[in-house]
CSV table of C-alpha atoms in Angstrom, one decimal:
chain,number,residue,atom,x,y,z
A,1,MET,CA,-0.2,0.0,0.0
A,2,PHE,CA,2.8,2.4,1.1
A,3,ARG,CA,4.6,1.7,-2.4
A,4,ARG,CA,1.5,2.2,-4.7
A,5,TYR,CA,0.4,5.3,-2.8
A,6,PHE,CA,4.0,7.2,-3.3
A,7,GLY,CA,4.3,5.6,-6.8
A,8,GLY,CA,6.9,3.3,-6.1
A,9,SER,CA,7.5,-0.2,-8.1
A,10,SER,CA,7.0,-3.7,-6.7
A,11,GLY,CA,10.7,-3.6,-5.8
A,12,SER,CA,12.4,-4.8,-2.1
A,13,GLY,CA,11.0,-1.6,0.0
A,14,ILE,CA,12.3,-0.7,3.1
A,15,ASN,CA,16.3,-1.6,3.4
A,16,VAL,CA,18.0,-1.2,6.9
A,17,HIS,CA,21.0,-2.9,6.9
A,18,THR,CA,24.7,-2.7,8.5
A,19,GLU,CA,28.4,-2.9,6.8
A,20,HIS,CA,31.5,-3.0,8.4
A,21,SER,CA,31.8,0.3,7.8
A,22,TYR,CA,28.3,1.9,8.1
A,23,THR,CA,24.6,1.3,8.6
A,24,GLY,CA,22.1,2.1,6.2
A,25,TYR,CA,18.7,3.3,6.1
A,26,GLY,CA,16.5,4.0,3.0
A,27,HIS,CA,14.2,2.6,0.5
A,28,GLN,CA,15.4,0.6,-2.7
A,29,ASP,CA,12.7,1.9,-4.8
A,30,LEU,CA,12.1,4.6,-7.2
A,31,PHE,CA,9.4,7.0,-6.7
A,32,HIS,CA,7.9,9.7,-9.3
A,33,ALA,CA,9.4,12.8,-9.1
A,34,ARG,CA,5.7,14.3,-7.5
A,35,HIS,CA,6.0,12.1,-4.6
A,36,ARG,CA,9.4,11.9,-3.6
A,37,ASN,CA,9.6,15.1,-1.0
A,38,GLU,CA,6.4,13.3,0.8
A,39,VAL,CA,8.0,9.9,0.9
A,40,PHE,CA,11.6,11.7,2.1
A,41,GLN,CA,9.9,13.9,4.9
A,42,ILE,CA,8.2,10.5,6.0
A,43,MET,CA,11.3,8.3,6.4
A,44,ALA,CA,14.0,11.4,7.3
A,45,GLY,CA,11.5,12.5,10.3
A,46,MET,CA,11.7,8.8,11.6
A,47,VAL,CA,15.8,9.1,11.5
A,48,ARG,CA,15.4,12.9,13.0
A,49,ASP,CA,13.1,11.9,15.8
A,50,ALA,CA,14.6,9.1,16.7
A,51,MET,CA,18.0,11.2,17.4
A,52,TYR,CA,15.8,13.2,19.5
A,53,ASP,CA,14.4,10.7,21.5
A,54,ILE,CA,17.7,8.5,22.4
A,55,ARG,CA,18.9,11.6,24.2
A,56,ASP,CA,16.4,10.9,27.0
A,57,MET,CA,17.6,8.5,29.2
A,58,ARG,CA,14.3,8.4,31.3
A,59,ASN,CA,11.7,8.9,28.8
A,60,ARG,CA,9.3,6.0,29.5
A,61,ASP,CA,7.2,6.2,26.5
A,62,ASP,CA,10.3,6.1,24.1
A,63,ALA,CA,8.7,4.0,21.2
A,64,ILE,CA,11.9,3.3,19.3
A,65,VAL,CA,14.6,2.3,22.0
A,66,ASN,CA,12.8,0.4,24.8
A,67,ALA,CA,12.8,-2.7,26.6
A,68,ARG,CA,10.6,-4.2,24.5
A,69,ALA,CA,12.4,-3.8,21.0
A,70,LEU,CA,15.5,-4.9,22.7
A,71,SER,CA,13.8,-8.1,23.8
A,72,VAL,CA,12.8,-8.6,20.3
A,73,GLU,CA,15.8,-7.8,18.3
A,74,ARG,CA,18.1,-9.6,20.7
A,75,SER,CA,16.4,-12.5,20.3
A,76,ALA,CA,16.3,-12.0,16.4
A,77,VAL,CA,20.3,-11.4,16.6
A,78,ASP,CA,21.0,-14.7,18.6
A,79,ASN,CA,18.9,-16.6,16.3
A,80,GLU,CA,21.0,-15.2,13.3
A,81,THR,CA,23.8,-16.4,15.4
A,82,GLY,CA,22.7,-19.8,16.0
A,83,LEU,CA,21.9,-20.2,12.4
A,84,ASN,CA,25.5,-19.2,11.3
A,85,ASP,CA,26.7,-21.7,14.2
A,86,GLU,CA,25.0,-24.2,12.3
A,87,TRP,CA,26.5,-23.6,9.1
A,88,PRO,CA,29.9,-25.5,8.6
A,89,GLY,CA,31.0,-23.0,6.0
A,90,MET,CA,30.3,-20.1,8.3
A,91,ALA,CA,32.1,-21.5,11.3
A,92,GLY,CA,35.2,-22.1,8.6
A,93,TYR,CA,35.0,-18.5,7.7
A,94,ARG,CA,35.1,-17.4,11.4
A,95,ALA,CA,38.0,-19.3,12.3
A,96,ALA,CA,40.1,-17.8,9.3
A,97,LEU,CA,39.5,-14.3,10.5
A,98,ARG,CA,40.5,-15.2,14.0
A,99,ALA,CA,43.7,-17.0,12.7
A,100,LEU,CA,44.4,-14.1,10.5
A,101,TYR,CA,43.7,-11.0,12.6
A,102,THR,CA,44.7,-10.3,16.6
A,103,THR,CA,42.9,-6.7,17.0
A,104,ASN,CA,41.4,-5.9,13.8
A,105,PRO,CA,37.6,-5.4,14.0
A,106,ALA,CA,37.1,-7.6,11.1
A,107,ARG,CA,38.4,-10.3,13.3
A,108,HIS,CA,34.7,-10.8,14.6
A,109,TRP,CA,32.2,-11.2,12.2
A,110,GLY,CA,29.4,-9.1,11.9
A,111,ASP,CA,26.3,-11.1,13.8
A,112,SER,CA,26.8,-10.7,17.2
A,113,ASP,CA,28.7,-12.4,20.3
A,114,PRO,CA,26.5,-14.4,22.5
A,115,GLU,CA,27.9,-13.0,25.8
A,116,GLN,CA,28.1,-9.8,24.6
A,117,LEU,CA,24.6,-9.7,23.4
A,118,ALA,CA,23.4,-10.8,26.8
A,119,ARG,CA,24.7,-7.7,29.0
A,120,VAL,CA,23.0,-5.2,26.3
A,121,LYS,CA,20.6,-2.9,28.2
A,122,VAL,CA,18.4,-0.3,26.8
A,123,GLY,CA,20.6,2.4,28.4
A,124,THR,CA,24.2,1.1,26.9
A,125,MET,CA,22.5,1.3,23.4
A,126,LYS,CA,21.3,4.7,24.1
A,127,GLN,CA,24.4,6.0,25.5
A,128,TRP,CA,26.2,4.4,22.1
A,129,ALA,CA,23.9,5.8,20.1
A,130,GLN,CA,24.0,9.1,21.5
A,131,VAL,CA,28.0,9.6,20.2
A,132,ASN,CA,27.5,7.9,17.2
A,133,CYS,CA,24.2,8.9,15.4
A,134,VAL,CA,24.9,12.1,15.2
A,135,PRO,CA,24.9,14.7,12.4
A,136,ALA,CA,28.9,14.8,12.0
A,137,THR,CA,28.8,10.9,11.1
A,138,MET,CA,25.4,11.3,8.6
A,139,CYS,CA,24.9,11.4,5.2
A,140,VAL,CA,22.2,11.7,3.3
A,141,VAL,CA,22.1,10.1,-0.5
A,142,LEU,CA,19.2,11.1,-2.7
A,143,ILE,CA,19.4,10.0,-6.5
A,144,GLY,CA,17.1,11.9,-8.9
A,145,PRO,CA,16.6,15.6,-7.9
A,146,ASN,CA,18.8,18.6,-8.7
A,147,GLN,CA,21.2,20.2,-5.9
A,148,HIS,CA,18.4,22.9,-5.6
A,149,ASP,CA,15.6,20.5,-4.6
A,150,ALA,CA,17.7,18.3,-2.7
A,151,VAL,CA,18.8,20.9,-0.3
A,152,ARG,CA,14.9,22.1,0.0
A,153,MET,CA,14.1,18.2,0.8
A,154,VAL,CA,17.1,18.2,3.4
A,155,ARG,CA,15.8,21.5,4.7
A,156,ASP,CA,11.8,20.8,4.9
A,157,ALA,CA,13.0,17.4,7.1
A,158,ARG,CA,14.8,20.0,9.1
A,159,LEU,CA,17.7,17.6,9.2
A,160,ASN,CA,19.8,21.0,9.1
A,161,GLU,CA,18.7,22.0,12.4
A,162,LEU,CA,19.7,18.9,14.1
A,163,PRO,CA,22.4,20.1,17.1
A,164,PRO,CA,26.1,19.3,16.6
A,165,TRP,CA,26.0,16.7,19.3
A,166,PRO,CA,29.7,15.7,19.7
A,167,ALA,CA,30.8,12.2,18.2
A,168,THR,CA,32.8,9.6,19.7
A,169,SER,CA,36.5,10.0,19.6
A,170,TRP,CA,38.0,7.1,18.0
A,171,SER,CA,41.3,6.0,19.0
A,172,TYR,CA,42.2,3.0,16.9
A,173,ASN,CA,45.3,0.9,16.6
A,174,ARG,CA,46.2,0.3,12.6
A,175,SER,CA,49.3,-2.1,13.2
A,176,ASP,CA,46.4,-4.9,12.4
A,177,ASP,CA,45.1,-3.5,9.4
A,178,VAL,CA,47.3,-5.7,6.8
A,179,PRO,CA,48.6,-8.7,8.6
A,180,VAL,CA,52.2,-10.1,7.7
A,181,LEU,CA,52.1,-14.0,7.2
A,182,THR,CA,55.2,-15.6,6.8
A,183,ASP,CA,54.0,-19.0,6.7
A,184,ILE,CA,50.5,-21.1,6.1
A,185,ARG,CA,48.0,-20.6,9.0
A,186,ARG,CA,46.1,-24.0,8.7
A,187,ILE,CA,42.8,-24.6,10.9
A,188,THR,CA,41.3,-28.3,10.7
A,189,THR,CA,37.7,-29.0,12.5
A,190,ASP,CA,36.5,-31.8,12.8
A,191,ARG,CA,32.6,-31.9,12.9
A,192,SER,CA,29.7,-34.6,14.2
A,193,GLY,CA,27.1,-34.7,11.0
A,194,ALA,CA,28.8,-33.1,8.8
A,195,THR,CA,28.7,-34.5,5.2
A,196,MET,CA,31.2,-32.3,3.1
A,197,HIS,CA,34.4,-30.6,3.3
A,198,HIS,CA,34.2,-26.8,3.9
A,199,VAL,CA,37.4,-24.9,2.6
A,200,CYS,CA,38.0,-21.1,3.3
A,201,MET,CA,41.1,-19.5,2.5
A,202,LEU,CA,42.3,-16.1,3.1
A,203,TRP,CA,45.0,-13.7,2.0
A,204,PRO,CA,45.5,-10.3,3.4
A,205,THR,CA,45.4,-7.3,1.1
A,206,GLU,CA,45.8,-3.2,1.4
A,207,THR,CA,42.7,-1.6,2.3
A,208,PHE,CA,39.6,0.1,0.9
A,209,SER,CA,41.9,3.2,-0.8
A,210,THR,CA,44.8,1.3,-2.0
A,211,ARG,CA,45.9,1.9,-5.6
A,212,ASP,CA,45.3,-1.9,-6.2
A,213,ALA,CA,42.0,-1.7,-5.5
A,214,PHE,CA,40.6,-1.7,-8.6
A,215,ALA,CA,42.9,-4.7,-10.3
A,216,LEU,CA,41.6,-6.4,-6.7
A,217,GLU,CA,38.3,-6.3,-7.8
A,218,VAL,CA,39.3,-7.5,-11.2
A,219,LEU,CA,41.4,-10.4,-10.1
A,220,GLU,CA,38.3,-11.9,-7.9
A,221,GLY,CA,36.2,-12.5,-10.6
A,222,ILE,CA,38.7,-14.1,-12.8
A,223,LEU,CA,39.8,-16.2,-10.1
A,224,LYS,CA,36.5,-17.0,-9.6
A,225,ASP,CA,35.6,-18.2,-13.0
A,226,ARG,CA,38.9,-20.0,-13.2
A,227,ILE,CA,38.5,-21.7,-10.0
A,228,ASP,CA,35.1,-23.3,-11.3
A,229,ALA,CA,36.6,-24.3,-14.4
A,230,ALA,CA,39.6,-26.4,-12.9
A,231,LEU,CA,37.8,-27.5,-9.7
A,232,ARG,CA,34.3,-28.3,-11.3
A,233,GLU,CA,34.9,-28.7,-14.9
A,234,GLY,CA,38.0,-30.1,-14.4
A,235,ASN,CA,37.1,-32.9,-11.9
A,236,LEU,CA,36.0,-36.2,-12.8
A,237,VAL,CA,36.1,-37.9,-9.9
A,238,HIS,CA,32.5,-38.4,-8.2
A,239,PRO,CA,31.5,-37.2,-5.8
A,240,GLY,CA,34.7,-34.9,-5.8
A,241,GLY,CA,33.5,-32.0,-7.3
A,242,ILE,CA,32.2,-28.5,-6.2
A,243,TYR,CA,28.9,-26.5,-7.5
A,244,HIS,CA,30.2,-22.9,-7.1
A,245,SER,CA,32.9,-21.4,-5.3
A,246,ASP,CA,32.7,-17.9,-3.4
A,247,VAL,CA,35.8,-15.7,-4.4
A,248,VAL,CA,35.3,-12.4,-2.7
A,249,TRP,CA,37.4,-9.2,-2.4
A,250,ASP,CA,36.0,-7.9,1.3
A,251,CYS,CA,37.6,-4.7,2.6
A,252,SER,CA,36.9,-1.5,4.4
A,253,SER,CA,38.9,1.6,5.5
A,254,SER,CA,40.4,-1.3,8.1
A,255,HIS,CA,41.1,-4.2,6.8
A,256,GLY,CA,41.3,-6.3,3.0
A,257,VAL,CA,41.1,-9.8,2.5
A,258,MET,CA,41.0,-12.2,-0.6
A,259,LEU,CA,38.4,-14.7,0.4
A,260,VAL,CA,38.4,-18.4,-1.5
A,261,GLU,CA,35.4,-20.8,-0.4
A,262,PHE,CA,34.7,-24.0,-1.6
A,263,ALA,CA,33.2,-27.5,-0.4
A,264,THR,CA,32.9,-30.8,-1.8
A,265,ARG,CA,32.1,-34.3,-0.9
A,266,GLY,CA,35.3,-36.0,-1.7
A,267,ASP,CA,37.3,-37.6,1.0
A,268,ARG,CA,40.0,-35.6,2.8
A,269,ALA,CA,42.9,-36.6,0.2
A,270,HIS,CA,40.5,-35.2,-2.4
A,271,CYS,CA,40.0,-32.2,-0.8
A,272,GLU,CA,43.6,-31.6,-0.2
A,273,TYR,CA,44.2,-32.3,-3.8
A,274,LEU,CA,41.4,-29.4,-4.6
A,275,ILE,CA,43.4,-27.1,-2.4
A,276,GLU,CA,46.5,-27.6,-4.6
A,277,ARG,CA,44.7,-27.1,-7.7
A,278,MET,CA,43.4,-23.9,-6.5
A,279,LEU,CA,47.0,-22.8,-5.8
A,280,ASP,CA,47.7,-23.5,-8.9
A,281,VAL,CA,45.0,-21.8,-10.7
A,282,ILE,CA,46.8,-18.7,-8.5
A,283,SER,CA,50.2,-19.7,-10.1
A,284,ASP,CA,48.8,-19.5,-13.5
A,285,ILE,CA,47.6,-16.2,-13.2
A,286,VAL,CA,50.9,-15.0,-12.0
A,287,SER,CA,53.0,-16.8,-14.7
A,288,GLY,CA,50.9,-18.5,-17.0
A,289,PRO,CA,50.5,-17.5,-20.7
A,290,SER,CA,49.9,-13.6,-21.2
A,291,SER,CA,47.3,-14.0,-23.9
A,292,GLU,CA,44.9,-16.1,-22.0
A,293,LEU,CA,44.9,-13.6,-19.1
A,294,GLU,CA,44.5,-10.5,-21.6
A,295,GLU,CA,41.6,-11.6,-22.6
A,296,ASP,CA,40.1,-12.5,-19.2
A,297,VAL,CA,40.9,-8.9,-17.8
A,298,GLU,CA,39.3,-7.4,-20.8
A,299,ASP,CA,36.3,-9.3,-20.0
A,300,ALA,CA,36.1,-8.6,-16.6
A,301,THR,CA,36.7,-4.9,-16.9
A,302,PHE,CA,33.9,-5.1,-19.4
A,303,PHE,CA,31.4,-6.4,-17.1
A,304,LEU,CA,32.4,-4.3,-14.0
A,305,ALA,CA,32.4,-1.0,-16.2
A,306,HIS,CA,28.8,-2.0,-17.7
A,307,LEU,CA,28.0,-3.2,-13.8
A,308,PHE,CA,28.3,0.3,-12.7
A,309,LEU,CA,26.4,2.2,-15.4
A,310,GLU,CA,23.5,-0.6,-14.9
A,311,HIS,CA,23.5,0.7,-11.3
A,312,TYR,CA,22.9,3.9,-12.4
A,313,ARG,CA,20.2,3.2,-14.7
A,314,PHE,CA,18.0,0.4,-12.9
A,315,SER,CA,19.2,-0.4,-9.6
A,316,PRO,CA,19.1,2.9,-6.9
A,317,GLY,CA,19.7,0.6,-3.7
A,318,ALA,CA,22.8,-0.9,-5.4
A,319,LEU,CA,24.0,2.7,-6.6
A,320,SER,CA,23.0,4.0,-2.9
A,321,ASP,CA,25.2,1.3,-1.3
A,322,ARG,CA,28.4,1.9,-3.5
A,323,ILE,CA,28.1,5.8,-2.7
A,324,LEU,CA,28.1,4.7,1.4
A,325,MET,CA,30.7,2.5,1.0
A,326,SER,CA,32.9,5.1,-0.7
A,327,LEU,CA,31.7,8.0,1.8
A,328,ALA,CA,32.6,5.9,4.9
A,329,ASN,CA,35.8,4.6,3.8
A,330,GLY,CA,37.7,7.7,3.2
A,331,ASP,CA,36.0,8.7,-0.2
A,332,GLU,CA,34.7,11.6,1.1
A,333,ASP,CA,34.6,14.0,-2.1
A,334,LEU,CA,33.4,11.0,-4.0
A,335,SER,CA,36.5,11.5,-6.4
A,336,ARG,CA,37.2,7.6,-6.5
A,337,PHE,CA,33.9,6.6,-6.8
A,338,SER,CA,33.3,9.1,-9.8
A,339,SER,CA,36.4,7.9,-11.6
A,340,TYR,CA,34.9,4.1,-11.0
A,341,TYR,CA,34.2,3.3,-14.8
A,342,ASP,CA,37.7,4.9,-16.3
A,343,ASP,CA,39.5,3.3,-13.6
A,344,ILE,CA,38.5,-0.2,-13.7
A,345,ARG,CA,38.6,-0.1,-17.5
A,346,ARG,CA,42.3,1.1,-17.3
A,347,VAL,CA,43.2,-2.2,-15.4
A,348,THR,CA,45.5,-4.3,-17.6
A,349,HIS,CA,46.7,-8.1,-17.5
A,350,ARG,CA,50.3,-6.7,-16.5
A,351,MET,CA,48.7,-4.9,-13.6
A,352,LEU,CA,46.7,-7.6,-12.6
A,353,ARG,CA,49.5,-10.1,-12.5
A,354,ALA,CA,51.4,-7.4,-10.4
A,355,VAL,CA,48.9,-7.3,-7.6
A,356,ALA,CA,48.1,-11.0,-7.8
A,357,ALA,CA,51.9,-11.9,-7.7
A,358,LYS,CA,52.1,-9.4,-4.6
A,359,TYR,CA,48.8,-10.7,-2.3
A,360,LEU,CA,48.3,-14.1,-3.7
A,361,HIS,CA,51.6,-15.8,-2.1
A,362,ARG,CA,51.2,-20.0,-2.3
A,363,ASP,CA,53.0,-20.3,0.9
A,364,ARG,CA,51.6,-17.6,2.7
A,365,PHE,CA,47.8,-17.9,3.4
A,366,VAL,CA,45.3,-18.8,6.1
A,367,CYS,CA,43.4,-21.7,5.1
A,368,SER,CA,40.3,-23.1,7.4
A,369,VAL,CA,38.6,-26.6,7.0
A,370,VAL,CA,35.3,-27.7,8.0
A,371,ARG,CA,35.3,-31.3,7.7
A,372,PRO,CA,33.4,-34.8,8.7
A,373,ALA,CA,34.3,-36.0,11.7
A,374,LEU,CA,35.4,-39.8,11.5
């Protein structure tokens, strides 16, 4: 009903999510120009009123941060944590992060710590929000209106009238941003009831703002395609194949990792064979035929540049996520975001080969394997 009245599509609607770097609140739909101000006033009003309400520690009528809301959300987060604990692949990923990082917040995957969750009170939530949910750490992304109309919409919502509440002062030790590995860190977990081997491999990289960022993003896609070809298409052992590998360059202003995951029903010896084949794929990127890599890079850069334009044309939610990711990780003037299309198209096979050799070492990585208990 809300979407119909305000002229939206039948898309995914209200979107609230938390990443490593930011919490986003907004709408995934496109609205007609004549309705967008009304929609923004409603949504911005919710945020504005909440920022005032959290500063009243004795407000028993607080409709947002109260004991009932805490009880509901705490149970939901605890359930999410339990679901992730039941998934062998996630257990392996968590173990790999703990083996890679010592103090970096990325060491703790972002659902929850059950002991910390149990200690959360309404008061502690409000105290945290009072120094984190402030105008100094807030941005508004409006896609569609010109600058004059956007300023008017923000003023109509009275967001410009929010007091300059002080933000928290971060004192952060960056010594663990890019861990230095000298060998292979191997973690093996025997899990009763598991029927597959779940493999997670991590290579530390530089962070979001690195000059290598665009080559790393291209490398992510090429590595996935080549691993699928080698471990799926190249496998003739039943039941030793894989379905889809997962390759992600995960990064923020304080961490960066190249993540490779796959699972197989093969036995322990076959799992080790697949790990070696995966490492062979990396070696081939570093020192294999240039002609093949050149073609792969051309395909990957075209795809990523086209995807960027597609987000502009058809995916306001994905586009706003890109913008927020840039803003939250040091690209405050959005210069890196704005030059993305040209920068991704400039990546060459020589650049990609150099970046792969720089980060993806065959003898220095983290490998976590969750396997069936005997």
